[in-house]
Each structure stands twice: as structure tokens, then as C-alpha cells.
Coordinates of C-alpha atoms in Angstrom, one line a residue:
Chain X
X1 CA -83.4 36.5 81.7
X2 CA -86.9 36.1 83.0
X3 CA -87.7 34.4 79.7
X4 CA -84.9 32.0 80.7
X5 CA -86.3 31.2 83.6
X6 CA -90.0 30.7 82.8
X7 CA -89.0 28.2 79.9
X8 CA -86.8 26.6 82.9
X9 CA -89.9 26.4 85.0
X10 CA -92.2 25.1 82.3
X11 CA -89.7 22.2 81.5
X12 CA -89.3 21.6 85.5
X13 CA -92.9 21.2 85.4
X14 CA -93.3 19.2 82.3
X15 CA -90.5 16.9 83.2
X16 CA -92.6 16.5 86.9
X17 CA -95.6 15.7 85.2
X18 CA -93.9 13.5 83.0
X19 CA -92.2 11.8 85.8
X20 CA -95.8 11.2 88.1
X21 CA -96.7 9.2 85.5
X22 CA -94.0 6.7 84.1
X23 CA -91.6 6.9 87.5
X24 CA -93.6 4.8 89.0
X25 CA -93.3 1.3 89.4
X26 CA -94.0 -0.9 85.4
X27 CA -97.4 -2.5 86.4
X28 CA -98.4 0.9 88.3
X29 CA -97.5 2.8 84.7
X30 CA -99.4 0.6 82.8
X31 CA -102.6 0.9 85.3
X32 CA -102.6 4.7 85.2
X33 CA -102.5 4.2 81.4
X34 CA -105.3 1.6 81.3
X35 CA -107.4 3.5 83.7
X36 CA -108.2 5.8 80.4
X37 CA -110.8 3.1 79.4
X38 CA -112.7 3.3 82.8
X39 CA -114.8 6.2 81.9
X40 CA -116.8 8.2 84.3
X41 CA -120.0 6.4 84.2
X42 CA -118.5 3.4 85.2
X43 CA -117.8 2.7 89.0
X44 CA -114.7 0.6 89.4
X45 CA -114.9 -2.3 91.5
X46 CA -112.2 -1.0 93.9
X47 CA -109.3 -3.2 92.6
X48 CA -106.1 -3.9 90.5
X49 CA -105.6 -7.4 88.5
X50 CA -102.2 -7.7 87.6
X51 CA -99.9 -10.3 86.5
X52 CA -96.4 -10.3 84.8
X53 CA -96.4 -12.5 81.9
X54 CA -93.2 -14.0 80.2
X55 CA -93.6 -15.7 76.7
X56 CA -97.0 -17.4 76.4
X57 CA -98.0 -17.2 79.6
X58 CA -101.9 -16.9 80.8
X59 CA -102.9 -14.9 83.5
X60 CA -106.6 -16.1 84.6
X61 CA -108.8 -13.9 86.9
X62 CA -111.7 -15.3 89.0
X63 CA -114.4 -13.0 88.8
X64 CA -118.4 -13.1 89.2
X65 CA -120.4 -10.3 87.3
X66 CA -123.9 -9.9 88.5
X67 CA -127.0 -10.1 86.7
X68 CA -128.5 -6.5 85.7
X69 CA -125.2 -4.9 85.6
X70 CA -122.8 -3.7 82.5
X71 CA -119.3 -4.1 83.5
X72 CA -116.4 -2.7 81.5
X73 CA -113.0 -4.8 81.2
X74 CA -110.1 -2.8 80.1
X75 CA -107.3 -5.0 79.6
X76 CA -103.5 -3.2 79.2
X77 CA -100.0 -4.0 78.9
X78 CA -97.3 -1.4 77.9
X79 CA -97.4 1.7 77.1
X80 CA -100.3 1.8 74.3
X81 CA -103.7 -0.2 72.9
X82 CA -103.8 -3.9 71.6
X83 CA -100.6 -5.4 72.9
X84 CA -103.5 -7.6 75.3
X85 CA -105.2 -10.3 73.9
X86 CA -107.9 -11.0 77.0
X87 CA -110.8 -13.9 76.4
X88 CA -113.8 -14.5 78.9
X89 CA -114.9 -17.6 79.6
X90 CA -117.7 -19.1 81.9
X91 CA -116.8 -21.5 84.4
X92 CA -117.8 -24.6 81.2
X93 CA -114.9 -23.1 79.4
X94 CA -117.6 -21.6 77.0
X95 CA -115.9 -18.8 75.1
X96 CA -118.0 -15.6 75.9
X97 CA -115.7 -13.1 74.1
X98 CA -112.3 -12.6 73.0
X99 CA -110.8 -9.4 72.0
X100 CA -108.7 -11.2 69.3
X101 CA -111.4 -11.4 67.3
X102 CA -111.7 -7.4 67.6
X103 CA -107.9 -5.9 67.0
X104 CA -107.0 -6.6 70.4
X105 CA -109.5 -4.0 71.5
X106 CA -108.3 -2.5 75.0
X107 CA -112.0 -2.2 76.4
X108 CA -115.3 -3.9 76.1
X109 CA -118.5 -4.0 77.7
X110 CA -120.6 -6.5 79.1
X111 CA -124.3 -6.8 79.4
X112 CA -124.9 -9.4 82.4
X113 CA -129.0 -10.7 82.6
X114 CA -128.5 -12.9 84.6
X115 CA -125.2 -13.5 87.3
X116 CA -122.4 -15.4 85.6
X117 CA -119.2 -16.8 87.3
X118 CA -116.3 -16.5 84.8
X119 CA -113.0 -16.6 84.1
X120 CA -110.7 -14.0 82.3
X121 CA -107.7 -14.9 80.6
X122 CA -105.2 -12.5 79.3
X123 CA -101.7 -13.2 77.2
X124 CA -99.3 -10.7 75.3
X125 CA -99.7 -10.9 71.9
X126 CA -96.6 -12.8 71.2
X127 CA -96.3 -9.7 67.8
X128 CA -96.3 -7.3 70.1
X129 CA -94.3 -8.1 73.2
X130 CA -92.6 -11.2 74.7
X131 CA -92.6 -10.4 78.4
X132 CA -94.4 -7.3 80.1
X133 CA -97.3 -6.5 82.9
X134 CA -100.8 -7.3 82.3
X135 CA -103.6 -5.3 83.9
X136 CA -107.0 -6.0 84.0
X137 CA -109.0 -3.0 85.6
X138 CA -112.9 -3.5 85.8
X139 CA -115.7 -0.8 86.2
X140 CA -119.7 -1.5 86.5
X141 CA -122.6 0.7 85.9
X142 CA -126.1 -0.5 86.8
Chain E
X1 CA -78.8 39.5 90.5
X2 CA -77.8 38.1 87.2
X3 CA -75.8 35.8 90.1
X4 CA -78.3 35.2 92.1
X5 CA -80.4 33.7 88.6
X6 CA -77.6 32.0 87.9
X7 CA -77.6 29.9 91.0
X8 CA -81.4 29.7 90.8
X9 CA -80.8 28.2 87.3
X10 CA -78.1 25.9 88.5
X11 CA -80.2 24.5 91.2
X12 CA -83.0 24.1 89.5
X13 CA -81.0 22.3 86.8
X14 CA -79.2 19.9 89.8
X15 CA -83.0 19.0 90.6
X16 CA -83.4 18.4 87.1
X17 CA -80.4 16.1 86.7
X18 CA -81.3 14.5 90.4
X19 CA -85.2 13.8 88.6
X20 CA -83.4 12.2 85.4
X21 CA -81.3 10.5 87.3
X22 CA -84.2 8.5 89.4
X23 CA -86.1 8.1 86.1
X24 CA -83.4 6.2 84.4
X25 CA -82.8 4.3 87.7
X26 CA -86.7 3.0 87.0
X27 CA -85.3 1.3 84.0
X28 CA -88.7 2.7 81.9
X29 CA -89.0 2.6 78.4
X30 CA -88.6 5.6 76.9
X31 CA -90.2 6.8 74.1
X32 CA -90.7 3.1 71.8
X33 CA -94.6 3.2 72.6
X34 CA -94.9 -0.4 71.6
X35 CA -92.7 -1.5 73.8
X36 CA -94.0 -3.3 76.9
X37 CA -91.8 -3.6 80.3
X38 CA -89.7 -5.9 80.6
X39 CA -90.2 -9.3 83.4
X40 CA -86.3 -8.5 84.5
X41 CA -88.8 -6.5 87.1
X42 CA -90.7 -9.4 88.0
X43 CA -88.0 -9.7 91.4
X44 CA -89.1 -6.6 92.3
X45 CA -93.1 -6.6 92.3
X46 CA -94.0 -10.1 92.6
X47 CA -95.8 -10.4 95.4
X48 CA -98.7 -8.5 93.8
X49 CA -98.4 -11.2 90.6
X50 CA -99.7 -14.6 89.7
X51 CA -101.2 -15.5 93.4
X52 CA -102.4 -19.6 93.3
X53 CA -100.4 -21.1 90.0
X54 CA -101.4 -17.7 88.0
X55 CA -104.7 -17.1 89.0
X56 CA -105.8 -14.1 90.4
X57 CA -109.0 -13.9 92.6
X58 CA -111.6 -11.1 92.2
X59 CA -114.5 -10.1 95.1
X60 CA -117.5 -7.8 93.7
X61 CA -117.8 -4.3 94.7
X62 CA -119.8 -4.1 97.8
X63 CA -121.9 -1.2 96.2
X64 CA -123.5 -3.4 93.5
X65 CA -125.3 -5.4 96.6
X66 CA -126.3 -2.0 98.1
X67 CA -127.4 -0.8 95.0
X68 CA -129.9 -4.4 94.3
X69 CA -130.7 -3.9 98.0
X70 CA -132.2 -0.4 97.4
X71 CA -133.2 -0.9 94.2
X72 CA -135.5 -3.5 95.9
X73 CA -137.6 -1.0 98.1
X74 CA -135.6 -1.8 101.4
X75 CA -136.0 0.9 103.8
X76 CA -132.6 2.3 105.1
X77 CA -132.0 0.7 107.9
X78 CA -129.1 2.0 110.0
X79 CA -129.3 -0.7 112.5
X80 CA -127.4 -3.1 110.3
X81 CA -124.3 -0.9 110.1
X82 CA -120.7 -1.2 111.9
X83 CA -120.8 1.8 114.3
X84 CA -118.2 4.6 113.3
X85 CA -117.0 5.2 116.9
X86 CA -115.6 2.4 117.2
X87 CA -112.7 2.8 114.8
X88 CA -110.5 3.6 117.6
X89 CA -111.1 0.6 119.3
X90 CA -109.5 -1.3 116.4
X91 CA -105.7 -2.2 117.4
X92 CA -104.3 -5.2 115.2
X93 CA -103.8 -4.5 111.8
X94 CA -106.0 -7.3 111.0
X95 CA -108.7 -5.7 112.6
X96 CA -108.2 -1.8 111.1
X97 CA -107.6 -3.8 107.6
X98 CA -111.0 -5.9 107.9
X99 CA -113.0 -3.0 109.0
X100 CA -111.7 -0.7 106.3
X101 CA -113.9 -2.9 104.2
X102 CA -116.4 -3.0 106.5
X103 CA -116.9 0.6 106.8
X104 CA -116.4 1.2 102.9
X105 CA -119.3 -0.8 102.8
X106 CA -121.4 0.3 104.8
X107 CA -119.9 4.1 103.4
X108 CA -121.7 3.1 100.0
X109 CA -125.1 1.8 101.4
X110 CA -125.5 5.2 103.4
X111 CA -124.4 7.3 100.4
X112 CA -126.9 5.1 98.3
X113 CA -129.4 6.2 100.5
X114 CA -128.5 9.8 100.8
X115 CA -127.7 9.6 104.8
X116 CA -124.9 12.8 104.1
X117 CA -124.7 13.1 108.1
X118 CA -123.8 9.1 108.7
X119 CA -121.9 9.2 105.8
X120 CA -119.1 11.5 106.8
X121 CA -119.1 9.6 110.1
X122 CA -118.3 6.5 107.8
X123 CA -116.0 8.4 105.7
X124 CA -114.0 9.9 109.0
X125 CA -113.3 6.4 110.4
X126 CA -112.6 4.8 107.1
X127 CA -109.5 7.5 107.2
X128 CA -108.7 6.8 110.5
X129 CA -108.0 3.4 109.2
X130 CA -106.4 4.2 106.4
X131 CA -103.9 6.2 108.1
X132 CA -103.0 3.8 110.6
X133 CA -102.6 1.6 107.6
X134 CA -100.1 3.2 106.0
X135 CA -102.9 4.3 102.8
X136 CA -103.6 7.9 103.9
X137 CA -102.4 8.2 100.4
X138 CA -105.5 6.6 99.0
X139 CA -108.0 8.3 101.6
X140 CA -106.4 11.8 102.2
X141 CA -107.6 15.1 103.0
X142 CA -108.6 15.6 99.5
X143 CA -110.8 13.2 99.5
X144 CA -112.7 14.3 102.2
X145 CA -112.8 17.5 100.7
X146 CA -114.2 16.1 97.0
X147 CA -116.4 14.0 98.7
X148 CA -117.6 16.8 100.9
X149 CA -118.0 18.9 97.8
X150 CA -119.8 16.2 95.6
X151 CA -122.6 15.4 98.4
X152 CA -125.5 15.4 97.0
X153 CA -123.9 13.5 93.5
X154 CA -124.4 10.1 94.4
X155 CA -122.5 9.0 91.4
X156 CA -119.3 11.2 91.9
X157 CA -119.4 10.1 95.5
X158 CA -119.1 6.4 95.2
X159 CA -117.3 7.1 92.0
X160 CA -114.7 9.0 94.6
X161 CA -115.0 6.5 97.4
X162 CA -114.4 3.4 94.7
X163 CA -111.4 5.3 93.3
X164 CA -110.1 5.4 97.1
X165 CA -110.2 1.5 97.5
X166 CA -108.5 1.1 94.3
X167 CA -106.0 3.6 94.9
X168 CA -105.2 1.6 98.8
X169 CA -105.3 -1.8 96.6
X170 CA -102.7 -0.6 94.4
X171 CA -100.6 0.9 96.9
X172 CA -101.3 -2.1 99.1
X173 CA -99.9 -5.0 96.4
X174 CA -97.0 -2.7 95.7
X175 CA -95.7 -2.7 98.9
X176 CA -96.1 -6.0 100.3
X177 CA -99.5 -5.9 101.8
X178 CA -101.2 -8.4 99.6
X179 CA -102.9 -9.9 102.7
X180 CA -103.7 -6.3 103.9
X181 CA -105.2 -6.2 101.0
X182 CA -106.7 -9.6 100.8
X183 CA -109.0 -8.2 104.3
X184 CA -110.2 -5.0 103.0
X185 CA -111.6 -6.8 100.1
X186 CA -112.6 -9.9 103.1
X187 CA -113.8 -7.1 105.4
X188 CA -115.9 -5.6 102.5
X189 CA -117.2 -8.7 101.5
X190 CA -118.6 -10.0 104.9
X191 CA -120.1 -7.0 105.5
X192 CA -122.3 -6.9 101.7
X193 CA -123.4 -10.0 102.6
X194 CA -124.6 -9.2 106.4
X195 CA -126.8 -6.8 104.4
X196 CA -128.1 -8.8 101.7
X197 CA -129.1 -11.7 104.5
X198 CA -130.7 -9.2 106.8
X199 CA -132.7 -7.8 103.6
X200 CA -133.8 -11.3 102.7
X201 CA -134.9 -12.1 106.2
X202 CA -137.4 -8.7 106.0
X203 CA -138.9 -8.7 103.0
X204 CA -138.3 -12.5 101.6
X205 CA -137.4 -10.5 98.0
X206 CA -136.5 -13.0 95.7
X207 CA -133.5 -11.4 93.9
X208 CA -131.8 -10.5 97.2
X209 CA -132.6 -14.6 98.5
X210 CA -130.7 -15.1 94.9
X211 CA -128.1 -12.7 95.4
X212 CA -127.5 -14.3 98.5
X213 CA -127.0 -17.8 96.7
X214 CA -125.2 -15.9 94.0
X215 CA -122.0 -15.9 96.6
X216 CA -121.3 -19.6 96.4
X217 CA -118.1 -19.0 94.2
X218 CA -117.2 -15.7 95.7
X219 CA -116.6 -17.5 99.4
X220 CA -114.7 -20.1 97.4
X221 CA -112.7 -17.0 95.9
X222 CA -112.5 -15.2 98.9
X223 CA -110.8 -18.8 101.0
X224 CA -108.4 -19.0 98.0
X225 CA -107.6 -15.3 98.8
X226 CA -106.7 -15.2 102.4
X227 CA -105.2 -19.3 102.0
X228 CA -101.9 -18.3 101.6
X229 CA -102.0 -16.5 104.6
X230 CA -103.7 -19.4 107.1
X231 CA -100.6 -19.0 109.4
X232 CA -100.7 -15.5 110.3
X233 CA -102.3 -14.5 113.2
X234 CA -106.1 -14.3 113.1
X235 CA -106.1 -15.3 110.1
X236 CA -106.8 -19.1 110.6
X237 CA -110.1 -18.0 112.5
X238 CA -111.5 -16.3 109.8
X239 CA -110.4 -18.7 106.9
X240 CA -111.8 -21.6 109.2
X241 CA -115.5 -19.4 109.9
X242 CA -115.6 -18.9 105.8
X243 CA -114.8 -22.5 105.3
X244 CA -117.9 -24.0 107.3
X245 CA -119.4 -21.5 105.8
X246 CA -118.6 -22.4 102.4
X247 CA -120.0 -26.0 103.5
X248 CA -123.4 -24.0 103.8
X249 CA -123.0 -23.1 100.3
X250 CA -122.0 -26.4 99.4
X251 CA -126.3 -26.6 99.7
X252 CA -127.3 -24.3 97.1
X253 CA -128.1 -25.2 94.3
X254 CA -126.9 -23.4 91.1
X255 CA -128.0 -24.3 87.6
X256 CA -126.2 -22.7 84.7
X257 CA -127.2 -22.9 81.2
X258 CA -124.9 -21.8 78.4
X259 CA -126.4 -19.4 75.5
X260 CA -124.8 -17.5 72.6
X261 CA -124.1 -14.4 73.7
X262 CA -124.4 -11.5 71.4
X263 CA -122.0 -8.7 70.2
X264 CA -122.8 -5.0 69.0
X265 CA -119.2 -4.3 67.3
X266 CA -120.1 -0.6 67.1
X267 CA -120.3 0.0 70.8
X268 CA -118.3 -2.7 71.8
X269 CA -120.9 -4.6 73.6
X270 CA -121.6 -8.1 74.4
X271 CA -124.8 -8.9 75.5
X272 CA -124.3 -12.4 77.9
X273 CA -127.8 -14.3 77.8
X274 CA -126.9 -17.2 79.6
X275 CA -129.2 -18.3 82.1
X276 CA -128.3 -19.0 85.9
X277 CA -131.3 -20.4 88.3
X278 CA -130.3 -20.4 92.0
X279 CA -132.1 -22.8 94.5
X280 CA -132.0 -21.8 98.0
X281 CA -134.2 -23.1 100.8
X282 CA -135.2 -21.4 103.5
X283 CA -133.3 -23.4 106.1
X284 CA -129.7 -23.0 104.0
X285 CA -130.3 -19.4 103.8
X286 CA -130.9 -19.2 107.4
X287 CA -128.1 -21.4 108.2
X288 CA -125.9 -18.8 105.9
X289 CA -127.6 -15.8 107.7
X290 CA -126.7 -16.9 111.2
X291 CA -123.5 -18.1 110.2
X292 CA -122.2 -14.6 108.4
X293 CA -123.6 -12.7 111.4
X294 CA -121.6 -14.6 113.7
X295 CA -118.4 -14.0 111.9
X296 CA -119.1 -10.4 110.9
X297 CA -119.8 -9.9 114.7
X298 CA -116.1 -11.3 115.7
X299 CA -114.8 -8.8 112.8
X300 CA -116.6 -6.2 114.2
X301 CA -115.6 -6.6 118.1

């Protein structure tokens, strides 16, 4: 009987646990997911870039990174790596990096010298998903 | 007792069913872990999505100032802070939402500079805001406890304190509050850049004159931010003070020169070497100086 009820209580709990996680609203899911990439020695610049994307839809983000900083992008969408393709560009349309060329890679990091205003753009990859919620979460270390 | 377990287990298993029940009400995926959620929810969420014909609008951490301000030699100056006391005084919720930035701001420059005392002062009316906000969620009494514990770690502490403003972001765009939101980040903002002007004007340091220059495209972000919100009150005031500031910016000059940029595959790195000159003379960045201390100061009243 009390074996009963301790396996009751460990599924209760894993169920709860289970539940924090994905019963939460789809782009707050994906965030907590993505949030994975932000590792402890990165500071995160206090906010969530989201967009929902349908088809091929581009979500851009606005962004300066400042000179003498490393910034990490992690870039998500679903429930695991590479369904994201994210590209940077500076503010001449100058491709800067895209994960495409790098299996969709969830995170990267960026060395700044010297302050550059860009622009981020992020699509599904149209093999992976044809709709969903992009999240773009950004930490800096100096 | 075998009834009293029994009843035990069947309310435990009710809960159960009730928690199943409000999962599959969420409409998640369940276990295809390619699958990505589905834009049937966009009805739901979408004021925290696509803002301005899909672009999204980012303002930089207010720590990464404090950090090139110390990093310069400034002395801490304590003189140049909101004063904590004052929280109370704070009664619309675009003034508590505008000063939650302002004190998280001025939270990160006293933890940069080891002030423990001032910073739990900072940290106490930040949450004093935050619950009259509706984000005691984000700055709770576990916080205070962690960041309590961690003094002394100045990394874990503005680690802590950066989590907090994400956390109130998130909770912020999911519930409406996009231009609650949009204030914290304004209130933060304003307040990075009183500080970078006021270290400028004492020791003429030219990275902090070029930081200051630097925010030319982040007051044209931060306008495009608050815009769709012009007709709420107090917020035509402010978008009107950051658009005559943004003519002061209009002055600076900013020359930007494209180089290859170069990638480390094995740790994921890409190293950005293009070069960005800011031209700034002294009677632009006093115009800027005056002009952000005259708006910070109606934030702050």
C-alpha cells in the first residue's frame, strides 16, 4: 500500500514538473526551452524577442551590440535545436552571419570591437515546420 | 485505513485528471519533438508578436553602460541616482513602470560598484514596483533572498537581477502589458544614458563621449517602441521629449565601414571587425546632456 502511494506521488510530481514546463503558454514553452543556450556566464539583456511566424515569414529584430562585448544569440522555435534559421545583418544589409550555413545552429557568439547597429532576421525552416513561435533570447558577457 | 488510502488515491488521481485535463486544454504538442506550435494560437498571444509590420525593437541592457562607465575609472558617484524613498510616491502606472527601469538601472551601477547597503535599498523599491505592477512574480521574495545570499558575487547578482527583468518582460507581453513593458525598458534606458552623459561631462573619457553618440539608433528604437502607444496618457509627453531629442542625435555623426567578419566554427564564434567612428561635438553632447536630464527629471518627479 505505501509503495502504491509513493509511486502515486512520484508520478503527481513528475506529471507537475512536466506540466511547469510545457502548460504554459507556446512562445513561453519555447523560451524556457531556448533559455538552455544562455549559459551562466552570459548576462541576458533583460528581454524576450518573440514573433509567430506562418509560412515564410521573417521576423526582423532591431538591435545594437556594443563594442568590447560578446553577445550570445540563441534563436528557438519548437520544442528542439535547428528548426530556426536566424541571419544577422548590419544596417547595409551586409550579411554578418547566418546559422544556415551552420546546421541551423541554435546559438552563436559574437565578438563586437567596435558598436554595430544590426538587424536579426529569423524564419522556420520551411523542412522543419510551416508555422510556429520564434524566440530570439540574447545574453552578453564583457 | 485501507479506506482512508483509497480516497487519498482517488483524490489524488481527480487532481491528476483535473492537471491532464488543463494540459490538453493548452493544445501542446505532445511528444513529436520536431514539431513546432501551431499559429492557430496566434489569436491568443499576439499582442507580444510582430510590433511595426514584423519588426521587433530591442534596447541594450543598462548594465553594459554601467559596466564601460566603471571600467573607465569613474568614481561611484551616488549623486546621479533616483532616490529609493521615493518609490512610494509613484502613483500612475506609467510612473511605477518607468521607474522600474529606472531603479534597475541604477540597481546594476551600485552592484557594479559593490554599494551592498544602497543596493538592497534599490532592490526593495524595485519590488515595491513590481508588486504594484502586477510582476511580483518576476521580483519575489526569493529573489531578495538569492540576491541577499549572492552579495558579494557581482556576477550572480546582476545575473539574478537581469533574470528578474526578463522574467517581468515575459510575463508583461503575455498578458497585455506590451507598453508596460515598452517603459521599463524606456525607464531603463533614460536612466543609462543620464549616467553615461554625467560621466562624459567629468572626466571628458572618450569611449563614454562615444557611447553617448552610440545611442543614435537606440532613441530611434526606443520612439518606434512607445509609438504605438502616443495616445495613452503620458505617453505623448515622453515620445515628444525623445523625439526633439532624437533631433539632437540627428547631429552626430556616425561613420560605419563594412569588414569581413570572421568565424571560429569550433566555438561558434564570429568575430565582427567592422569599424564604426562616432563624431560628437562638444555642444551636441551638451545639448543631449541637458536634454536627457530634463526628461529623466520629469520621469523621476
Amino acid at each position: 500500500m505505501k509503495k502504491a502511494g509513493f509511486k502515486l506521488l512520484v508520478v503527481a510530481i513528475t506529471i507537475f514538473s512536466f506540466n511547469s514546463v510545457f502548460a504554459q503558454s507556446p512562445c513561453d514553452t519555447v523560451a524556457t526551452l531556448c533559455e538552455n543556450n544562455i549559459t551562466k556566464q552570459y548576462i541576458s539583456d533583460g528581454q524576450n524577442y518573440r514573433a509567430l511566424l506562418l509560412d515564410d515569414e521573417i521576423a526582423e529584430f532591431n538591435m545594437v551590440l556594443y563594442g568590447g562585448s560578446t553577445y550570445r544569440f540563441a534563436a528557438c522555435s519548437g520544442f528542439s535545436d535547428g528548426n530556426l534559421i536566424f541571419s544577422v545583418y548590419d544596417r547595409e544589409r551586409n550579411l554578418i552571419f547566418t546559422n544556415k550555413e551552420h546546421s541551423n545552429a541554435p546559438y552563436w557568439d559574437f565578438k563586437i570591437t567596435n558598436t554595430l547597429d544590426c538587424i536579426i532576421e529569423a524564419q522556420l525552416d520551411p523542412n522543419v515546420s510551416a508555422s510556429g513561435c520564434a524566440v530570439l533570447l540574447v545574453g552578453f558577457k564583457q | 485505513m485501507t479506506t482512508r488510502f483509497n480516497l487519498k488515491n482517488q483524490a489524488l488521481l481527480l487532481s491528476l485528471a483535473a492537471f491532464f485535463a488543463v494540459s490538453c486544454g493548452d493544445d501542446q504538442p505532445k511528444d513529436d519533438s520536431t514539431e513546432t506550435v501551431e499559429v492557430e494560437e496566434k489569436n491568443a498571444n499576439n499582442t507580444q508578436l510582430l510590433e511595426l509590420d514584423g519588426k521587433v525593437f530591442s534596447i541594450p541592457s543598462p548594465i553594459q553602460t554601467a559596466y564601460l562607465i566603471k571600467g573607465a575609472g569613474v568614481t561611484y558617484n551616488k549623486d546621479i541616482l533616483n532616490v529609493p524613498s521615493k518609490v512610494t510616491g509613484y502613483s500612475t502606472n506609467f510612473k511605477k513602470a518607468v521607474n522600474l527601469g529606472i531603479y534597475g538601472a541604477d540597481l546594476g551601477y551600485v552592484t557594479l560598484y559593490d554599494q551592498t547597503q544602497d543596493a538592497i535599498s534599490f532592490l526593495t523599491a524595485v519590488k515595491t514596483l513590481g508588486d504594484d505592477l502586477g510582476v511580483s512574480s518576476a521580483f519575489d521574495m526569493e529573489l531578495v533572498e538569492r540576491f541577499e545570499k549572492n552579495i558579494g558575487n557581482q556576477d550572480s547578482v546582476l545575473s539574478l537581477v537581469s533574470e528578474a527583468y526578463k522574467s517581468s518582460d515575459k510575463y508583461l507581453k503575455n498578458n497585455d502589458q506590451n507598453h508596460i513593458g515598452a517603459l521599463v525598458l524606456a525607464g531603463g534606458w533614460v536612466e543609462s544614458l543620464y549616467f553615461t552623459t554625467n560621466s562624459a561631462e567629468m572626466t571628458s573619457n572618450k569611449e563614454i563621449i562615444n557611447r553617448v553618440g552610440e545611442q543614435k539608433n537606440t532613441v530611434y528604437n526606443l520612439i518606434k517602441l512607445l509609438t504605438p502607444y502616443y495616445d495613452q496618457p503620458e505617453f505623448s509627453t515622453l515620445v515628444d521629449d525623445l523625439m526633439e531629442l532624437n533631433d539632437i542625435f540627428e547631429k552626430v555623426e556616425i561613420t560605419y565601414t563594412f569588414v569581413e567578419p570572421t568565424v571560429d566554427v569550433a566555438k561558434k564564434t564570429t568575430t565582427v571587425n567592422s569599424t564604426t567612428t562616432v563624431n560628437i561635438s562638444p555642444e551636441v553632447l551638451k545639448q543631449i546632456t541637458e536634454k536627457i536630464a530634463e526628461i529623466r527629471a520629469e520621469l523621476i518627479s
